[in-house]
């Protein structure tokens, strides 16, 4: 791995630090990891020639050079941990990833985690690998919903956090107030005296410095590097010396990776013993049953973005193991011998919070089915989704109401939307029903149902009134309203998960004119609060098949908002727009102007078309009504009525 540790030697446990970077979305986790990799010398700076030859992803190249979100910043590739295409396009972290650096002769394993509540399962499962966490908090926004979630999980595991107040260089930073809010949050979550006595650093991940005192307005920061953070990690995070290398080998797998040369890799932290290439291992599930076995072909550690091959690894190290058949997530890999009369026992797994949103998925059965995708059958969809459920711990898969459908349950519309987006890019065609809240029966009162309640936080002053009004209409209850002198306000409301589904995707952006943020996280199951009137108008439904025309769309604009451009294929039952009235309206968007040899004295009117409202996959899932289905194909996303369109509605059987 470096001059300090050879591939055949074991890393001393006192020289190991395992730490996770946790925070709310957009508080700077991935940028902070970028700086740690740069300043430790783990990733190299590109030369001028290499920068010219470097080909960024489309999403990265859209940003201007020199910003934190650009493809290259000062010769370094930015957001190196966000390797997934969807992550780079959306600018968010979806999957937890592990990397390692060497600092002052010590091995620091760093786990970068997602910040969205929808991907909270990724955070929950990796906390079993680490001995400490760095809680990153925005010095302006302060603790947010996901901050509370990830901190509560870390405190429950007995971890001692260190706190980094990021973006402390901004003029809008308010470190004193954020520190006070943070201490209140620790107290609210029941932190022990030892956990509440946390060290705190002020930092700017973008500028690359960290220091123990807030930067002066006049002089700016006194530090020029991340050395104070490195030193704090070595001093504050305990080494895994409590893990015994004299016992037989055991390791809990928390992530499955794939390699084109060695096959499936199982990632985890070695809990006990020493592992060598060629060792025979068993894979046992949570109940202690043997589900797989194999002989270790390869052992990989991490250095930056690279996998480093090793001959041996000991307790406390985070490694990937190849050669095991039929393993899985939350499966314990063990040596078969040396455990005494009881035999090998499974390691305890981290419980995952329950899913709150469900959707029905089936094969696409619209009149345009099979024209754009390559994977069309329900069996192919079923196999792919069950394979995904093996690695996506927060995803639950249940049989649907028909033999051709499946019910997917996840943490939110974004969580399920990312899965569907991945499937469409692989060539699948799907029909997706409207998202619904996962209801459970009340154990205390027979016949009463409980629904998931989300804690929703809105940040913005100017338009807070209209947002609170909309959320109140959706059965929301205000819990707190905090305003400061600079005009910022933080509104916390409890609202049913089904009330947020249709509001967050597009309506909220319009209400705050793009100048506010809304975040939510699962709070608890509470009694059903009654029906919610979302106030959505009726639909403009196509009554003909063919190609839409500007000549036909122009007069329809007075009837509502259009979803399609001229030249798009339509069919009967397809929703092509939203009506300006509550009732559905069947229209013909395929009419063409009749060409005759009769001349008109008056010149033809010029057709003026307004831009249609084009919705993405998540926005479409939030918009779809109870009697509609989202048609997902590799090229586009359409909306259609269940009755009156599609082969299933017409013929009953395919």
XYZ file of C-alpha atoms in Angstrom:
654
model
C 0.000 0.000 0.000
C 2.910 2.331 0.687
C 6.436 2.250 2.031
C 4.931 1.896 5.494
C 2.898 -1.264 4.867
C 3.851 -4.002 2.405
C 1.311 -6.283 0.746
C 2.430 -9.304 2.774
C 2.593 -7.632 6.201
C -0.283 -6.910 8.565
C -1.059 -3.316 9.478
C -0.699 -2.913 13.272
C -4.110 -2.233 14.801
C -2.775 0.802 16.690
C -1.879 2.342 13.301
C -5.450 2.005 11.893
C -8.255 4.570 12.030
C -11.688 3.841 10.551
C -13.920 6.901 10.178
C -17.150 7.754 8.327
C -17.959 11.218 6.982
C -21.647 11.917 7.728
C -23.749 15.016 7.085
C -26.898 16.476 5.603
C -27.120 16.781 1.817
C -24.950 19.550 0.271
C -23.058 20.263 3.482
C -19.759 19.323 1.811
C -18.875 15.691 2.618
C -17.584 14.696 -0.823
C -15.653 17.954 -1.275
C -14.048 17.389 2.140
C -12.968 13.872 1.146
C -11.529 15.340 -2.081
C -9.303 17.664 -0.047
C -8.180 14.877 2.292
C -7.166 12.753 -0.704
C -5.345 15.666 -2.340
C -3.423 16.877 0.687
C -2.386 13.381 1.725
C -0.843 12.882 -1.714
C -3.157 9.967 -2.462
C -4.373 11.373 -5.797
C -2.053 13.209 -8.137
C -2.379 16.633 -9.680
C -2.869 16.541 -13.448
C -0.339 18.218 -15.675
C -1.408 20.853 -18.201
C -1.363 18.241 -20.978
C -3.373 15.743 -18.936
C -5.954 18.428 -18.148
C -6.429 19.098 -21.866
C -6.769 15.374 -22.627
C -9.126 14.728 -19.693
C -12.707 14.045 -20.835
C -15.243 14.954 -18.148
C -18.743 13.560 -17.882
C -21.486 15.689 -19.505
C -22.765 16.808 -16.106
C -19.299 17.829 -14.935
C -18.424 19.751 -18.101
C -21.541 21.877 -17.730
C -20.016 23.647 -14.780
C -17.583 26.476 -15.277
C -13.882 25.892 -14.742
C -12.566 26.728 -11.310
C -15.654 26.039 -9.239
C -16.063 23.268 -6.696
C -18.448 21.483 -9.064
C -16.293 21.691 -12.182
C -14.560 18.649 -13.645
C -11.057 19.891 -12.748
C -10.154 22.281 -9.930
C -6.549 23.499 -9.717
C -5.345 20.413 -11.574
C -7.305 17.900 -9.482
C -10.375 15.968 -10.623
C -13.276 16.958 -8.366
C -15.812 14.668 -6.674
C -13.598 11.649 -7.281
C -15.689 9.494 -4.927
C -18.884 10.056 -6.944
C -17.983 7.512 -9.612
C -21.530 6.508 -10.554
C -22.988 8.232 -13.659
C -26.185 9.171 -11.820
C -24.166 10.631 -8.953
C -22.163 12.893 -11.252
C -25.219 14.000 -13.225
C -27.282 14.854 -10.144
C -24.415 16.149 -8.012
C -25.331 13.887 -5.082
C -23.861 10.825 -3.373
C -26.035 7.713 -3.722
C -23.760 4.852 -2.621
C -21.390 4.696 0.348
C -17.769 4.276 -0.741
C -14.555 3.503 1.071
C -11.088 4.910 0.473
C -7.806 4.942 2.397
C -4.959 7.370 2.939
C -1.608 7.215 4.724
C -0.838 10.067 7.130
C 2.171 10.172 9.466
C 2.598 6.412 9.210
C -1.037 5.624 10.049
C -3.676 4.084 7.798
C -6.912 6.115 7.759
C -9.890 4.357 6.163
C -12.529 6.932 5.174
C -16.139 6.083 4.254
C -18.049 8.720 2.251
C -21.808 8.455 2.821
C -24.944 9.886 1.137
C -26.695 12.930 2.569
C -30.249 12.349 1.285
C -32.708 10.740 3.684
C -33.837 8.409 0.879
C -30.408 6.743 0.943
C -30.177 6.538 4.741
C -29.826 2.754 4.512
C -26.347 3.271 3.056
C -25.352 5.200 6.192
C -26.852 2.669 8.586
C -25.005 -0.314 7.180
C -21.501 1.241 7.000
C -21.456 2.488 10.600
C -20.640 -1.076 11.691
C -17.268 -0.740 9.926
C -16.014 2.408 11.653
C -14.829 3.443 15.116
C -15.597 7.155 14.748
C -17.489 9.673 12.623
C -16.805 13.190 11.375
C -20.075 15.122 11.454
C -19.963 17.847 8.783
C -22.369 20.755 9.381
C -22.944 23.792 7.168
C -21.903 26.906 9.125
C -24.878 28.809 7.673
C -27.737 26.282 7.635
C -26.769 24.472 10.827
C -28.157 21.048 11.823
C -30.836 19.790 9.409
C -33.087 16.726 9.217
C -30.455 14.296 7.930
C -27.950 15.689 10.453
C -30.287 14.514 13.199
C -30.742 11.104 11.542
C -27.074 10.253 10.951
C -26.008 11.640 14.324
C -28.630 9.578 16.170
C -27.413 6.413 14.426
C -23.795 7.188 15.338
C -24.648 7.959 18.971
C -26.720 4.788 19.302
C -23.685 2.755 18.233
C -21.609 4.420 20.949
C -19.372 6.340 18.521
C -17.753 9.615 19.581
C -18.203 12.179 16.785
C -15.865 14.994 15.880
C -17.575 18.017 14.330
C -16.480 20.018 11.284
C -18.252 23.352 10.680
C -17.823 23.545 6.912
C -18.186 26.637 4.685
C -16.982 28.817 7.566
C -15.420 31.180 5.015
C -18.794 32.401 3.764
C -20.014 35.870 4.802
C -23.378 34.347 5.752
C -21.793 31.905 8.227
C -23.185 32.101 11.765
C -20.921 29.740 13.754
C -22.041 30.822 17.247
C -25.714 30.047 16.581
C -24.897 26.808 14.764
C -22.706 25.651 17.657
C -25.566 26.314 20.082
C -28.059 24.423 17.879
C -25.606 21.554 17.543
C -25.119 21.187 21.286
C -28.904 21.238 21.767
C -29.181 18.473 19.158
C -26.647 16.300 21.019
C -28.588 16.819 24.243
C -31.936 16.055 22.557
C -30.594 12.799 21.111
C -29.419 11.629 24.524
C -25.665 11.824 23.983
C -23.488 10.711 26.887
C -21.170 13.185 28.601
C -18.259 11.694 26.680
C -20.065 12.012 23.333
C -21.261 15.559 24.055
C -17.669 16.649 24.766
C -16.889 16.681 21.059
C -13.940 18.484 19.433
C -14.872 21.088 16.832
C -13.032 22.454 13.796
C -13.922 25.317 11.466
C -13.180 24.515 7.843
C -13.632 25.332 4.191
C -13.462 22.138 2.167
C -13.517 24.161 -1.047
C -10.489 26.265 -0.027
C -8.762 23.365 1.702
C -8.201 24.522 5.303
C -9.330 23.595 8.801
C -8.574 25.234 12.155
C -9.780 25.052 15.784
C -10.919 28.700 16.015
C -13.398 30.575 13.777
C -11.787 32.605 10.966
C -11.430 36.311 11.582
C -13.441 38.670 9.404
C -10.396 40.899 8.966
C -7.515 38.433 8.674
C -9.304 35.357 7.343
C -8.195 31.795 8.205
C -4.914 31.187 10.022
C -4.567 27.649 8.638
C -3.694 26.792 5.038
C -4.221 23.013 5.063
C -6.259 20.139 6.431
C -3.463 19.090 8.822
C -5.521 19.998 11.941
C -8.272 17.627 10.768
C -5.788 14.810 10.073
C -4.234 15.268 13.526
C -7.665 15.347 15.171
C -8.672 12.087 13.476
C -5.527 10.352 14.762
C -6.032 11.753 18.271
C -9.822 11.423 18.644
C -10.817 8.277 16.710
C -9.790 5.161 18.667
C -7.842 2.437 16.855
C -9.594 -0.965 16.591
C -7.379 -2.529 19.256
C -10.447 -4.189 20.814
C -10.569 -6.615 17.879
C -8.614 -9.831 18.523
C -6.364 -11.206 15.791
C -5.708 -14.454 17.677
C -9.275 -15.722 17.220
C -10.505 -17.396 13.993
C -11.326 -15.076 11.095
C -14.777 -13.438 10.850
C -16.089 -10.498 8.814
C -19.546 -9.008 8.224
C -20.111 -8.023 4.578
C -21.683 -4.595 4.132
C -21.294 -4.061 0.398
C -20.983 -6.134 -2.771
C -18.698 -4.970 -5.581
C -18.044 -6.432 -8.995
C -14.784 -6.868 -10.874
C -14.598 -8.087 -14.504
C -11.536 -10.233 -13.735
C -12.126 -11.771 -10.297
C -15.937 -11.609 -10.111
C -17.875 -10.686 -6.972
C -16.077 -8.867 -4.140
C -17.419 -8.695 -0.568
C -16.450 -5.546 1.349
C -16.301 -5.335 5.120
C -14.133 -4.775 8.173
C -12.385 -7.841 9.553
C -13.875 -8.434 12.997
C -11.448 -11.066 14.261
C -8.486 -13.154 13.169
C -6.240 -12.965 10.121
C -7.214 -13.687 6.512
C -4.777 -15.025 3.910
C -5.108 -15.809 0.219
C -6.105 -19.472 -0.181
C -8.071 -19.723 3.077
C -11.312 -21.718 2.949
C -14.303 -19.703 4.190
C -17.966 -20.279 4.961
C -20.720 -17.711 4.460
C -23.407 -17.865 7.167
C -26.623 -15.834 7.364
C -28.213 -14.055 10.350
C -29.677 -17.334 11.663
C -26.315 -19.133 11.512
C -27.139 -21.267 8.453
C -24.378 -21.848 5.910
C -25.447 -20.236 2.621
C -22.147 -20.239 0.724
C -18.493 -21.174 0.771
C -15.303 -20.746 -1.196
C -11.571 -20.264 -1.140
C -10.096 -16.770 -1.027
C -8.663 -15.852 -4.437
C -7.843 -12.202 -3.858
C -7.724 -9.724 -0.968
C -7.946 -6.032 -1.875
C -7.387 -2.985 0.286
C -7.862 0.616 -0.865
C -5.509 3.453 -1.581
C -7.323 6.447 -2.972
C -9.418 5.211 -5.885
C -7.300 2.122 -6.524
C -7.585 -1.416 -5.241
C -4.295 -2.647 -3.774
C -3.811 -6.419 -3.732
C -2.686 -7.972 -0.429
C -1.583 -11.430 0.678
C -2.817 -11.086 4.275
C -5.094 -8.822 6.279
C -5.930 -8.691 9.975
C -8.717 -7.577 12.297
C -9.500 -3.872 12.010
C -8.657 -3.574 8.305
C -11.343 -2.831 5.697
C -10.874 -5.182 2.739
C -12.675 -6.711 -0.245
C -12.587 -10.509 -0.579
C -12.977 -12.469 -3.834
C -13.664 -16.164 -4.344
C -16.756 -16.750 -2.186
C -19.865 -18.224 -3.815
C -23.433 -17.348 -2.752
C -22.531 -14.629 -0.264
C -24.587 -11.478 0.250
C -25.152 -8.314 2.269
C -25.162 -8.798 6.078
C -23.636 -12.268 5.634
C -20.785 -13.306 7.942
C -17.646 -14.788 6.348
C -15.806 -17.109 8.762
C -13.073 -19.714 8.967
C -14.735 -23.094 9.243
C -12.544 -24.358 12.112
C -11.329 -23.172 15.497
C -14.667 -22.081 16.991
C -15.103 -24.831 19.580
C -18.235 -26.885 20.150
C -20.730 -24.143 19.210
C -19.180 -23.640 15.800
C -19.029 -20.314 13.922
C -21.627 -17.733 14.965
C -22.991 -14.855 12.828
C -21.965 -11.315 13.697
C -24.767 -8.938 14.783
C -26.215 -6.872 11.939
C -27.386 -3.271 12.003
C -31.207 -2.978 11.925
C -32.470 -0.919 8.974
C -35.366 1.533 9.308
C -38.527 0.329 7.516
C -39.484 1.567 4.022
C -42.254 4.160 3.843
C -43.213 4.397 0.134
C -44.336 1.642 -2.250
C -44.933 1.410 -6.007
C -46.193 -1.328 -8.326
C -43.984 -2.272 -11.277
C -44.909 -4.441 -14.267
C -43.848 -4.936 -17.866
C -44.758 -2.120 -20.240
C -48.076 -2.910 -21.961
C -48.781 0.338 -23.834
C -49.377 0.444 -27.613
C -45.761 1.626 -28.035
C -44.294 -1.226 -25.961
C -41.186 -2.909 -27.346
C -40.161 -0.111 -29.703
C -37.408 1.454 -27.566
C -36.167 -1.103 -25.024
C -34.437 -4.477 -25.241
C -35.544 -6.060 -21.934
C -39.303 -6.308 -22.061
C -40.611 -9.383 -20.233
C -41.857 -9.482 -16.662
C -39.462 -12.347 -15.895
C -36.425 -10.264 -16.870
C -37.708 -7.380 -14.748
C -38.345 -9.711 -11.809
C -34.839 -11.240 -11.953
C -33.148 -7.832 -12.158
C -35.122 -6.335 -9.257
C -34.509 -9.320 -6.980
C -30.801 -9.064 -7.805
C -30.910 -5.380 -6.838
C -32.631 -6.215 -3.551
C -29.658 -8.397 -2.582
C -27.380 -5.335 -2.382
C -29.851 -2.485 -1.755
C -30.591 -3.077 1.927
C -33.316 -0.398 2.169
C -35.326 -1.927 -0.717
C -38.080 -4.475 -0.072
C -39.668 -6.524 -2.871
C -43.120 -8.111 -2.457
C -45.421 -9.942 -4.898
C -47.868 -7.630 -6.678
C -51.619 -8.042 -7.100
C -51.051 -9.928 -10.383
C -48.527 -12.580 -11.343
C -46.774 -10.116 -13.672
C -46.300 -7.279 -11.164
C -44.059 -6.582 -8.169
C -44.450 -4.193 -5.247
C -41.295 -2.210 -4.467
C -40.942 -0.526 -1.093
C -38.300 2.105 -0.419
C -37.364 5.161 1.633
C -38.843 7.729 -0.764
C -39.607 8.712 -4.329
C -35.948 9.613 -4.949
C -34.763 6.221 -3.694
C -37.161 4.328 -5.987
C -36.658 6.815 -8.834
C -32.901 6.197 -8.907
C -33.565 2.445 -9.177
C -36.028 2.944 -12.046
C -33.604 5.324 -13.784
C -30.897 2.668 -13.540
C -33.220 0.049 -15.037
C -34.247 2.230 -17.993
C -30.585 2.905 -18.790
C -30.028 -0.837 -18.906
C -32.728 -1.182 -21.592
C -35.792 -2.097 -19.521
C -39.328 -0.970 -20.345
C -41.617 -0.666 -17.323
C -45.092 0.339 -16.269
C -45.048 2.021 -12.852
C -48.056 2.765 -10.679
C -48.461 5.817 -8.405
C -46.387 5.888 -5.188
C -48.311 5.172 -2.009
C -47.484 5.327 1.687
C -46.851 1.977 3.401
C -49.666 1.598 5.944
C -49.486 -0.766 8.917
C -52.259 -1.895 11.322
C -52.377 -0.284 14.750
C -51.408 -2.936 17.361
C -53.305 -1.054 20.105
C -56.621 -0.452 18.355
C -58.162 -3.019 16.035
C -59.240 -1.700 12.652
C -57.187 1.502 12.814
C -54.303 2.027 10.380
C -51.028 3.829 10.993
C -49.230 5.839 8.327
C -45.633 7.106 8.105
C -45.166 10.693 9.292
C -42.217 12.721 7.993
C -40.447 15.590 9.727
C -40.236 18.271 7.045
C -37.905 21.286 7.253
C -38.347 24.338 5.015
C -35.688 27.060 4.826
C -36.675 30.433 3.307
C -38.249 33.636 4.527
C -39.998 35.426 1.697
C -42.286 32.594 0.571
C -42.636 30.618 3.817
C -46.315 31.579 4.170
C -47.498 29.920 0.970
C -45.419 26.798 1.675
C -46.838 26.432 5.188
C -50.355 26.910 3.807
C -49.867 24.179 1.195
C -48.378 21.752 3.721
C -51.179 22.455 6.206
C -53.732 21.580 3.514
C -51.878 18.274 3.177
C -52.449 17.461 6.879
C -49.172 18.976 8.065
C -48.711 20.319 11.611
C -46.211 23.072 12.402
C -43.792 22.209 15.197
C -41.424 25.177 15.179
C -40.800 28.464 13.391
C -37.365 30.052 13.822
C -36.326 33.309 12.141
C -33.065 35.241 12.351
C -32.074 38.814 11.637
C -30.797 38.098 8.130
C -34.202 37.101 6.826
C -33.739 33.319 6.950
C -36.427 31.190 8.511
C -36.521 27.519 9.443
C -39.961 25.913 9.592
C -40.320 22.369 10.958
C -43.578 20.497 10.272
C -44.842 16.956 10.753
C -46.664 15.776 7.642
C -47.825 12.400 6.254
C -45.433 10.918 3.708
C -48.233 10.749 1.128
C -48.757 14.504 1.542
C -45.186 15.228 0.458
C -45.165 12.937 -2.577
C -46.909 15.263 -4.989
C -45.609 18.516 -3.523
C -41.823 18.226 -3.449
C -41.228 17.374 -7.107
C -42.432 20.526 -8.847
C -44.975 22.534 -6.860
C -42.545 23.533 -4.108
C -40.061 24.998 -6.590
C -42.784 27.201 -8.020
C -43.957 28.331 -4.570
C -40.478 29.510 -3.493
C -39.401 30.672 -6.978
C -36.386 28.377 -6.814
C -34.996 30.111 -3.713
C -35.764 27.694 -0.897
C -34.930 24.194 0.278
C -37.169 21.468 1.652
C -35.912 18.353 3.411
C -37.727 15.504 5.068
C -36.972 12.413 7.082
C -39.052 9.575 8.527
C -40.194 10.306 12.078
C -42.699 7.666 13.213
C -45.912 5.817 12.408
C -49.008 7.672 13.624
C -52.789 7.227 13.146
C -54.128 7.866 9.647
C -54.964 11.561 9.234
C -57.639 11.276 6.552
C -57.876 11.908 2.825
C -55.719 14.600 1.242
C -56.971 16.781 -1.587
C -53.897 17.627 -3.658
C -55.916 20.001 -5.853
C -54.591 18.549 -9.101
C -56.704 19.395 -12.152
C -57.933 16.944 -14.756
C -55.853 15.563 -17.612
C -55.765 16.240 -21.351
C -56.009 12.761 -22.845
C -55.219 11.822 -26.412
C -58.098 10.181 -28.304
C -56.076 9.302 -31.413
C -52.816 7.583 -32.315
C -50.103 9.009 -34.532
C -47.704 11.929 -34.509
C -48.627 15.123 -32.687
C -48.624 18.333 -34.722
C -48.133 21.988 -33.897
C -51.320 22.768 -35.852
C -53.352 20.629 -33.393
C -51.464 21.621 -30.222
C -51.808 25.399 -30.765
C -55.573 25.632 -30.016
C -55.240 23.065 -27.185
C -52.976 25.416 -25.221
C -56.039 27.346 -24.122
C -57.335 24.139 -22.511
C -54.362 23.644 -20.178
C -50.640 22.970 -19.914
C -49.121 20.665 -22.540
C -46.602 17.895 -21.757
C -45.543 17.047 -25.326
C -43.709 18.666 -28.233
C -44.915 18.529 -31.842
C -43.682 15.397 -33.601
C -44.034 13.024 -30.638
C -45.849 9.701 -30.962
C -49.152 9.541 -29.051
C -51.848 6.923 -28.598
C -55.396 6.748 -27.158
C -55.332 7.075 -23.375
C -51.971 8.869 -23.229
C -51.927 11.943 -20.975
C -50.539 14.813 -23.061
C -51.238 17.696 -20.654
C -52.974 19.009 -17.569
C -56.406 20.541 -18.025
C -57.209 23.951 -16.608
C -60.411 22.445 -15.132
C -61.013 19.588 -12.685
C -62.468 17.179 -15.274
C -60.518 15.126 -17.824
C -60.743 16.225 -21.440
C -60.229 13.962 -24.464
C -58.544 15.778 -27.343
C -56.938 15.002 -30.697
C -53.324 16.251 -30.892
C -52.662 14.610 -34.289
C -54.794 16.822 -36.564
C -52.945 18.066 -39.633
C -53.863 21.080 -41.723
C -55.734 20.005 -44.844
C -53.830 20.868 -48.018
C -56.181 22.007 -50.825
C -55.822 24.023 -54.006
C -58.202 26.680 -52.687
C -56.363 29.919 -52.017
C -57.199 32.054 -49.007
C -57.421 35.820 -49.225
C -56.168 36.084 -45.644
C -52.692 34.743 -44.939
C -52.400 31.810 -42.561
C -52.014 32.708 -38.917
C -48.569 32.110 -37.485
C -48.595 29.200 -34.999
C -47.115 30.221 -31.627
C -46.460 27.375 -29.198
C -45.499 27.759 -25.553
C -42.767 25.442 -24.223
C -44.342 22.274 -22.827
C -43.869 21.174 -19.241
C -41.339 18.348 -19.528
C -41.136 16.231 -16.371
C -38.350 13.907 -15.296
C -38.903 10.467 -13.836
C -39.159 11.495 -10.157
C -41.385 14.449 -10.999
C -43.638 12.198 -13.076
C -43.865 9.680 -10.205
C -44.921 12.475 -7.863
C -47.463 13.813 -10.374
C -49.195 10.554 -11.418
C -52.800 10.076 -10.232
C -54.463 6.938 -8.883
C -55.945 5.970 -12.270
C -52.715 6.531 -14.221
C -49.523 4.617 -15.014
C -46.044 5.965 -15.758
C -44.552 4.360 -18.862
C -40.757 4.205 -18.444
C -38.606 3.433 -21.493
C -34.900 4.037 -22.289
C -35.758 7.099 -24.391
C -38.665 8.793 -22.638
C -41.157 8.825 -19.773
C -44.881 8.961 -20.627
C -48.096 9.093 -18.637
C -51.288 7.240 -19.534
C -54.647 6.351 -18.078
C -55.161 2.784 -16.887
C -58.642 2.621 -18.411
C -59.098 3.578 -22.055
C -55.473 3.184 -23.095
C -53.068 0.284 -23.324
C -53.596 -3.281 -24.324
C -54.429 -4.457 -20.807
C -57.331 -2.008 -20.489
C -58.720 -2.847 -23.928
C -58.366 -6.557 -24.143
C -58.077 -7.605 -20.540
C -55.319 -10.120 -21.388
C -52.082 -9.698 -23.231
